[in-house]
């Protein structure tokens, strides 16, 4: 076999392997996600909400692979979301005393934020607020990908 042919075969196999690996990282969270809460479940859980806000796709660090769109409701005991998030691994929900829409702002302010919990679904979610956290002490809610340090979306609710 010629060196050129061998080089082409190695390069194409590496490219296909890299594509498959990337597709697996993207698809795995979708495949293992639990069933999303229904619209009725989200509405019931958000009935005691103190604040409402909107996740938008047009934030500064949101892009084709990192975005959220829909209505988020913040209460004393639960944070709910009716809408859609871009699929991804290891999403966390944070409350922040300042609105952020970039990864650098998130990292700069992370020490002043509180992590509410994990987001395991990409269409709607209901996340319980841990005891002792006062949601009124913050003004923004943020979805963050912990594994890759990626900003997904945020909304200012006060």
Coordinates of C-alpha atoms in Angstrom, one line a residue:
X1 CA 0.0 0.0 0.0
X2 CA 1.3 3.4 -0.9
X3 CA 2.2 5.9 1.8
X4 CA -0.3 8.4 0.3
X5 CA -3.2 5.9 0.4
X6 CA -2.2 4.9 4.0
X7 CA -2.1 8.5 5.0
X8 CA -5.6 9.2 3.5
X9 CA -7.0 6.1 5.2
X10 CA -5.6 7.1 8.6
X11 CA -6.8 10.7 8.2
X12 CA -10.3 9.7 7.2
X13 CA -10.7 7.1 9.9
X14 CA -9.5 9.7 12.5
X15 CA -12.0 12.2 11.2
X16 CA -14.9 9.7 11.3
X17 CA -13.8 8.7 14.9
X18 CA -13.7 12.3 16.0
X19 CA -17.1 13.0 14.5
X20 CA -18.6 9.9 16.2
X21 CA -17.1 10.9 19.5
X22 CA -18.6 14.4 19.2
X23 CA -22.0 13.0 18.1
X24 CA -21.9 10.7 21.1
X25 CA -21.2 13.5 23.6
X26 CA -24.1 15.4 22.1
X27 CA -26.5 12.4 21.9
X28 CA -25.7 10.7 25.3
X29 CA -27.5 13.3 27.5
X30 CA -30.6 13.1 25.3
X31 CA -30.6 9.3 25.4
X32 CA -30.2 9.0 29.2
X33 CA -32.5 12.0 30.2
X34 CA -35.5 11.0 32.3
X35 CA -39.0 11.9 31.0
X36 CA -39.6 15.7 31.2
X37 CA -42.4 16.9 33.5
X38 CA -45.6 17.6 31.7
X39 CA -47.0 21.0 31.1
X40 CA -49.6 20.3 33.8
X41 CA -46.9 19.3 36.3
X42 CA -44.9 22.4 35.6
X43 CA -48.0 24.6 36.0
X44 CA -49.0 23.0 39.2
X45 CA -45.4 23.3 40.6
X46 CA -45.1 26.9 39.6
X47 CA -48.5 28.0 41.0
X48 CA -46.8 29.5 44.1
X49 CA -44.1 31.3 42.1
X50 CA -43.0 34.7 43.3
X51 CA -41.2 35.7 40.1
X52 CA -41.3 34.9 36.4
X53 CA -38.7 35.5 33.8
X54 CA -37.8 34.5 30.2
X55 CA -34.9 32.5 28.9
X56 CA -33.9 33.8 25.5
X57 CA -31.7 32.5 22.7
X58 CA -30.2 35.8 21.9
X59 CA -27.9 36.3 24.9
X60 CA -24.3 37.2 24.4
X61 CA -22.7 33.8 25.0
X62 CA -25.6 31.7 23.8
X63 CA -25.0 30.1 20.5
X64 CA -26.2 27.2 18.3
X65 CA -25.3 24.6 20.9
X66 CA -25.8 26.5 24.1
X67 CA -29.2 28.2 24.6
X68 CA -32.6 28.1 26.4
X69 CA -35.9 29.5 25.4
X70 CA -39.1 29.6 27.6
X71 CA -40.5 30.8 30.8
X72 CA -38.9 30.2 34.2
X73 CA -40.8 30.6 37.4
X74 CA -39.0 31.1 40.8
X75 CA -40.7 30.4 44.1
X76 CA -39.6 29.8 47.6
X77 CA -39.6 26.0 47.3
X78 CA -39.3 25.3 43.6
X79 CA -37.9 26.7 40.3
X80 CA -39.8 25.6 37.2
X81 CA -39.2 26.0 33.5
X82 CA -41.6 25.7 30.6
X83 CA -39.7 25.6 27.4
X84 CA -36.7 24.0 25.8
X85 CA -32.9 23.9 26.5
X86 CA -30.2 22.9 24.1
X87 CA -29.3 19.3 25.1
X88 CA -26.0 18.9 27.0
X89 CA -24.4 17.1 30.0
X90 CA -24.2 18.2 33.6
X91 CA -26.5 21.2 33.6
X92 CA -26.8 23.1 36.9
X93 CA -29.2 25.7 38.0
X94 CA -27.8 28.8 39.8
X95 CA -29.2 31.9 41.4
X96 CA -27.1 35.1 41.1
X97 CA -27.2 38.5 42.7
X98 CA -26.4 40.0 39.3
X99 CA -27.5 39.2 35.8
X100 CA -24.9 37.5 33.6
X101 CA -24.9 36.4 30.0
X102 CA -21.2 35.5 29.5
X103 CA -18.9 32.7 30.8
X104 CA -16.4 35.3 32.1
X105 CA -19.2 37.1 34.1
X106 CA -20.4 33.7 35.5
X107 CA -16.8 32.8 36.6
X108 CA -16.2 36.2 38.1
X109 CA -19.4 36.1 40.1
X110 CA -19.7 32.3 40.9
X111 CA -18.5 32.9 44.5
X112 CA -21.6 35.0 45.1
X113 CA -24.1 32.6 43.5
X114 CA -25.9 29.7 45.0
X115 CA -26.4 26.4 43.1
X116 CA -30.0 25.2 43.3
X117 CA -29.6 21.8 41.7
X118 CA -29.3 19.6 38.7
X119 CA -31.2 19.9 35.5
X120 CA -31.8 16.5 33.9
X121 CA -34.4 17.3 31.2
X122 CA -34.3 19.6 28.2
X123 CA -38.0 20.2 27.7
X124 CA -39.4 21.7 30.9
X125 CA -38.0 21.1 34.4
X126 CA -38.9 21.3 38.0
X127 CA -36.0 21.8 40.5
X128 CA -36.6 21.9 44.3
X129 CA -35.0 24.8 46.1
X130 CA -32.8 23.5 48.9
X131 CA -33.9 24.5 52.4
X132 CA -32.3 27.7 53.7
X133 CA -32.0 29.4 50.3
X134 CA -33.9 32.6 50.0
X135 CA -34.7 33.1 46.3
X136 CA -35.7 36.7 46.9
X137 CA -32.1 37.5 47.9
X138 CA -31.0 37.0 44.2
X139 CA -32.2 38.5 41.0
X140 CA -31.2 36.1 38.2
X141 CA -31.4 32.5 37.4
X142 CA -28.7 30.8 35.3
X143 CA -28.3 27.4 33.5
X144 CA -24.6 26.4 33.4
X145 CA -22.9 23.3 32.0
X146 CA -20.5 22.4 34.8
X147 CA -18.5 19.7 32.9
X148 CA -17.5 22.0 30.0
X149 CA -17.8 25.4 31.8
X150 CA -20.3 26.6 29.2
X151 CA -22.9 29.3 29.7
X152 CA -26.3 28.1 28.5
X153 CA -28.8 30.8 29.3
X154 CA -30.0 33.1 32.1
X155 CA -32.9 35.4 33.0
X156 CA -33.3 38.4 35.3
X157 CA -36.4 38.0 37.5
X158 CA -36.1 41.1 39.7

